[in-house]
Tab-separated table of C-alpha atoms in Angstrom:
chain	number	residue	atom	x	y	z
A	1	SER	CA	132.606	-52.710	-89.915
A	2	ALA	CA	131.446	-55.394	-90.911
A	3	VAL	CA	127.984	-57.181	-90.471
A	4	ILE	CA	128.017	-60.380	-88.520
A	5	SER	CA	125.175	-62.653	-88.178
A	6	GLN	CA	124.767	-66.065	-86.632
A	7	LYS	CA	121.947	-68.953	-86.538
A	8	PRO	CA	120.527	-70.119	-84.058
A	9	SER	CA	120.257	-67.492	-81.567
A	10	ARG	CA	119.756	-70.052	-79.000
A	11	ASP	CA	118.082	-73.254	-78.842
A	12	ILE	CA	117.339	-75.742	-76.070
A	13	CYS	CA	118.792	-79.723	-76.800
A	14	GLN	CA	118.482	-82.557	-74.913
A	15	ARG	CA	122.332	-83.776	-73.431
A	16	GLY	CA	124.357	-85.846	-76.410
A	17	THR	CA	123.008	-84.286	-79.119
A	18	SER	CA	125.348	-82.127	-81.191
A	19	LEU	CA	123.746	-78.362	-82.927
A	20	THR	CA	125.922	-76.384	-85.609
A	21	ILE	CA	125.999	-72.948	-85.506
A	22	GLN	CA	126.221	-70.190	-88.532
A	23	CYS	CA	128.307	-67.756	-88.900
A	24	GLN	CA	127.515	-65.633	-91.991
A	25	VAL	CA	129.681	-61.948	-92.573
A	26	ASP	CA	128.521	-59.860	-94.968
A	27	SER	CA	131.883	-58.925	-97.000
A	28	GLN	CA	135.477	-61.049	-97.218
A	29	VAL	CA	137.263	-61.771	-94.213
A	30	THR	CA	140.351	-63.796	-93.853
A	31	MET	CA	140.254	-65.581	-89.978
A	32	MET	CA	136.851	-65.898	-88.745
A	33	PHE	CA	137.332	-66.626	-84.957
A	34	TRP	CA	134.506	-68.833	-82.096
A	35	TYR	CA	134.270	-67.844	-78.792
A	36	ARG	CA	132.579	-68.865	-75.995
A	37	GLN	CA	131.501	-67.122	-72.703
A	38	GLN	CA	129.746	-69.908	-69.888
A	39	PRO	CA	127.626	-67.935	-67.888
A	40	GLY	CA	128.482	-65.590	-65.430
A	41	GLN	CA	132.338	-65.501	-67.100
A	42	SER	CA	134.060	-63.501	-69.309
A	43	LEU	CA	135.128	-64.838	-73.533
A	44	THR	CA	137.249	-67.916	-74.288
A	45	LEU	CA	138.837	-68.525	-77.835
A	46	ILE	CA	137.936	-72.039	-78.897
A	47	ALA	CA	139.300	-71.514	-82.357
A	48	THR	CA	140.643	-69.600	-85.244
A	49	ALA	CA	139.257	-70.519	-88.639
A	50	ASN	CA	140.621	-69.128	-92.175
A	51	GLN	CA	139.450	-70.387	-95.483
A	52	GLY	CA	141.084	-73.150	-96.993
A	53	SER	CA	142.280	-74.727	-93.856
A	54	GLU	CA	142.262	-76.655	-90.777
A	55	ALA	CA	141.381	-74.778	-88.021
A	56	THR	CA	143.675	-74.006	-85.307
A	57	TYR	CA	142.415	-74.831	-81.619
A	58	GLU	CA	143.101	-73.193	-78.262
A	59	SER	CA	144.380	-75.420	-75.195
A	60	GLY	CA	141.737	-77.638	-73.997
A	61	PHE	CA	139.578	-77.326	-76.992
A	62	VAL	CA	139.712	-80.576	-79.653
A	63	ILE	CA	138.145	-80.967	-82.991
A	64	ASP	CA	136.412	-84.083	-82.552
A	65	LYS	CA	134.329	-81.624	-79.334
A	66	PHE	CA	134.106	-78.527	-81.996
A	67	PRO	CA	134.532	-79.340	-85.551
A	68	ILE	CA	134.557	-76.101	-87.456
A	69	SER	CA	134.213	-75.173	-91.392
A	70	ARG	CA	135.558	-73.224	-93.197
A	71	PRO	CA	134.092	-73.312	-96.752
A	72	ASN	CA	134.287	-69.436	-98.220
A	73	LEU	CA	135.957	-65.978	-97.093
A	74	THR	CA	132.467	-65.003	-95.726
A	75	PHE	CA	130.716	-68.384	-93.927
A	76	SER	CA	132.345	-70.770	-90.698
A	77	THR	CA	130.280	-73.267	-88.839
A	78	LEU	CA	130.766	-75.179	-85.225
A	79	THR	CA	129.133	-78.177	-83.830
A	80	VAL	CA	129.113	-78.413	-80.895
A	81	SER	CA	129.059	-82.593	-80.387
A	82	ASN	CA	128.365	-84.789	-77.998
A	83	MET	CA	125.845	-81.951	-76.369
A	84	SER	CA	126.228	-81.862	-72.013
A	85	PRO	CA	124.686	-79.263	-69.397
A	86	GLU	CA	128.256	-77.651	-69.345
A	87	ASP	CA	128.157	-76.799	-72.743
A	88	SER	CA	125.215	-74.808	-71.759
A	89	SER	CA	126.704	-71.178	-73.313
A	90	ILE	CA	126.840	-68.511	-75.771
A	91	TYR	CA	128.947	-68.786	-78.871
A	92	LEU	CA	130.041	-66.229	-80.802
A	93	CYS	CA	131.815	-65.704	-84.092
A	94	SER	CA	133.847	-62.729	-84.742
A	95	VAL	CA	136.296	-61.431	-87.666
A	96	GLU	CA	138.282	-59.410	-87.953
A	97	GLU	CA	138.673	-56.158	-90.291
A	98	SER	CA	142.790	-56.230	-91.537
A	99	ALA	CA	142.898	-52.945	-92.014
A	100	TYR	CA	142.840	-51.990	-88.200
A	101	ASN	CA	142.981	-54.986	-86.936
A	102	GLU	CA	139.983	-54.267	-85.043
A	103	GLN	CA	137.810	-57.685	-84.149
A	104	PHE	CA	133.263	-57.233	-84.283
A	105	PHE	CA	131.623	-60.193	-83.733
A	106	GLY	CA	128.096	-61.040	-84.122
A	107	PRO	CA	125.096	-61.532	-81.083
A	108	GLY	CA	125.864	-64.921	-80.338
A	109	THR	CA	124.056	-68.170	-80.080
A	110	ARG	CA	122.849	-68.917	-76.589
A	111	LEU	CA	122.890	-73.131	-76.154
A	112	THR	CA	121.429	-74.577	-72.947
A	113	VAL	CA	122.259	-78.023	-72.640
A	114	LEU	CA	119.746	-79.990	-70.120
B	1	SER	CA	144.030	-68.709	-68.854
B	2	GLN	CA	142.918	-64.837	-68.931
B	3	GLN	CA	145.561	-63.038	-70.260
B	4	GLY	CA	143.923	-59.391	-68.388
B	5	GLU	CA	142.916	-58.526	-65.352
B	6	GLU	CA	139.806	-56.027	-64.618
B	7	ASP	CA	139.440	-53.916	-61.452
B	8	PRO	CA	137.453	-53.592	-60.483
B	9	GLN	CA	134.363	-55.950	-60.925
B	10	ALA	CA	131.212	-54.256	-60.255
B	11	LEU	CA	131.465	-50.451	-60.306
B	12	SER	CA	128.329	-48.571	-59.030
B	13	ILE	CA	128.142	-45.082	-59.727
B	14	GLN	CA	125.066	-42.072	-60.299
B	15	GLU	CA	123.935	-40.731	-64.012
B	16	GLY	CA	126.505	-38.426	-64.510
B	17	GLU	CA	129.617	-39.084	-62.763
B	18	ASN	CA	132.585	-40.884	-64.535
B	19	ALA	CA	133.207	-44.249	-64.299
B	20	THR	CA	136.824	-46.061	-64.561
B	21	MET	CA	137.984	-49.126	-64.635
B	22	ASN	CA	141.298	-50.709	-65.665
B	23	CYS	CA	143.129	-53.610	-67.661
B	24	SER	CA	146.138	-55.411	-66.538
B	25	TYR	CA	147.712	-58.361	-68.601
B	26	LYS	CA	150.685	-60.305	-68.923
B	27	THR	CA	152.574	-60.712	-72.163
B	28	SER	CA	153.455	-58.557	-75.020
B	29	ILE	CA	150.223	-57.267	-76.553
B	30	ASN	CA	149.812	-56.144	-80.488
B	31	ASN	CA	147.055	-54.159	-79.184
B	32	LEU	CA	144.198	-54.174	-76.801
B	33	GLN	CA	140.549	-53.829	-76.820
B	34	TRP	CA	137.550	-52.737	-75.206
B	35	TYR	CA	134.339	-54.060	-76.070
B	36	ARG	CA	130.607	-53.633	-73.279
B	37	GLN	CA	127.800	-55.902	-73.158
B	38	ASN	CA	124.200	-56.112	-72.114
B	39	SER	CA	122.970	-58.326	-70.459
B	40	GLY	CA	124.854	-62.191	-71.858
B	41	ARG	CA	123.788	-60.361	-75.112
B	42	GLY	CA	126.599	-59.920	-78.186
B	43	LEU	CA	129.519	-57.681	-77.819
B	44	VAL	CA	129.636	-54.035	-79.010
B	45	HIS	CA	133.860	-52.598	-80.054
B	46	LEU	CA	134.371	-49.148	-77.869
B	47	ILE	CA	137.422	-49.032	-78.712
B	48	LEU	CA	140.952	-50.055	-80.235
B	49	ILE	CA	144.706	-48.831	-78.849
B	50	ARG	CA	147.661	-50.384	-80.540
B	51	SER	CA	151.396	-50.795	-78.446
B	52	ASN	CA	153.094	-47.662	-80.220
B	53	GLU	CA	150.219	-45.610	-78.790
B	54	ARG	CA	149.359	-44.051	-75.134
B	55	GLU	CA	145.720	-42.580	-75.543
B	56	LYS	CA	142.813	-42.241	-77.293
B	57	HIS	CA	139.549	-40.620	-76.839
B	58	SER	CA	135.986	-41.608	-78.323
B	59	GLY	CA	133.183	-39.529	-77.554
B	60	ARG	CA	133.049	-39.635	-73.748
B	61	LEU	CA	135.447	-42.391	-74.087
B	62	ARG	CA	139.188	-42.083	-72.772
B	63	VAL	CA	142.007	-45.309	-72.755
B	64	THR	CA	144.723	-45.382	-71.409
B	65	LEU	CA	148.045	-47.560	-72.457
B	66	ASP	CA	150.965	-48.129	-70.414
B	67	THR	CA	153.619	-51.070	-71.537
B	68	SER	CA	156.046	-50.707	-69.339
B	69	LYS	CA	153.245	-51.158	-66.433
B	70	LYS	CA	151.487	-53.754	-68.780
B	71	SER	CA	148.446	-51.590	-68.153
B	72	SER	CA	145.196	-50.017	-69.684
B	73	SER	CA	141.951	-47.845	-68.186
B	74	LEU	CA	138.903	-47.020	-69.636
B	75	LEU	CA	137.370	-43.662	-68.946
B	76	ILE	CA	133.362	-42.831	-69.430
B	77	THR	CA	132.572	-39.567	-68.556
B	78	ALA	CA	129.277	-37.914	-67.772
B	79	SER	CA	127.537	-41.010	-67.916
B	80	ARG	CA	124.028	-42.375	-68.580
B	81	ALA	CA	122.125	-45.137	-67.308
B	82	ALA	CA	122.004	-46.100	-70.830
B	83	ASP	CA	126.067	-47.107	-69.584
B	84	THR	CA	124.974	-49.908	-67.456
B	85	ALA	CA	127.095	-52.984	-68.521
B	86	SER	CA	129.857	-55.319	-67.988
B	87	TYR	CA	133.398	-53.492	-69.734
B	88	PHE	CA	136.286	-56.036	-70.998
B	89	CYS	CA	139.192	-55.047	-72.198
B	90	ALA	CA	140.671	-58.044	-74.872
B	91	THR	CA	144.732	-58.455	-75.734
B	92	GLY	CA	145.625	-58.838	-78.978
B	93	GLU	CA	148.363	-60.917	-79.913
B	94	LYS	CA	149.176	-61.828	-83.324
B	95	ILE	CA	148.733	-64.381	-84.694
B	96	LYS	CA	150.886	-66.378	-87.479
B	97	ALA	CA	149.002	-66.961	-90.649
B	98	ALA	CA	146.912	-63.315	-90.200
B	99	GLY	CA	145.172	-60.976	-87.743
B	100	ASN	CA	145.312	-60.701	-83.776
B	101	LYS	CA	143.852	-63.937	-80.891
B	102	LEU	CA	142.472	-61.517	-78.374
B	103	THR	CA	142.494	-62.623	-74.450
B	104	PHE	CA	139.778	-61.559	-72.389
B	105	GLY	CA	139.343	-59.617	-69.058
B	106	GLY	CA	137.231	-61.122	-66.655
B	107	GLY	CA	134.810	-57.760	-67.291
B	108	THR	CA	133.932	-54.938	-64.856
B	109	ARG	CA	130.548	-54.559	-64.223
B	110	VAL	CA	128.955	-50.959	-64.011
B	111	LEU	CA	125.686	-49.349	-62.690
B	112	VAL	CA	124.305	-46.024	-63.375
B	113	LYS	CA	122.082	-45.534	-61.132
B	114	PRO	CA	119.220	-42.681	-61.990
C-alpha cells in the first residue's frame, strides 16, 4: 500500500491565523482526499483533489476557508484559513489505490486553535 | 450528514471473546471499507468488501455485506487487548473523475479487557 506522510504532525495556533498542512505520497495517485475529524467524532470529507484541476468541496466546506493545492501526482496541501477554536480537529489526507479501490490514510495532523 | 450508523457505539469484552459490530447505510454503494483507529491516531485499513460480495475474511476478521438490508458487520474473533480501538465503517460511492468518495459511520469503541 502507498506510504503517506503529513506535516506537521501537530500544531497549536492562535485564532485568526492560517496553517498549511502537507501530504506526501510515495507513489503517483490520481485522487487525493482531505478529511476532518473533530474531537470524539467520526471523519468528514472536506474535499477531493485531482491533479491539474480545482478541488471539489463537500457541502459545508468552502475554498476560501480550506484552499487546497495539488501541484503533482504525489503531493497536496490543505490550508485552514482564519482559524477559530472550532477548527481544532485532526486533519487527514488519503489516497485511493486504483486497482482495488482501497483508500489509505496519512497519520493525520492534530490542530489546536487557541 | 453521515451515511452510516454503527452499532453498538461502545463494546466491552474479555480477551478471547468475539466482537461484532454493525454498520447500516442509506444509499447505493460501490464498496464498504472498515478501519481501525487507536486513540485518535491515523486510520488503519482493515478490509474492503465490494457491493457484489457477501463475505470476506482477513486473518481474525470477517466482514459481511447485505445490500438488500443496506448493512454490514465486522466480526473480530478471539480478541486480544491490542484490538482495543475505535472501528469505523466507510461506504464508498463512485465519483465522476475517478475513485470513491468515503462517508464514515459514527464508529464503535471496542475495549478488550485482559
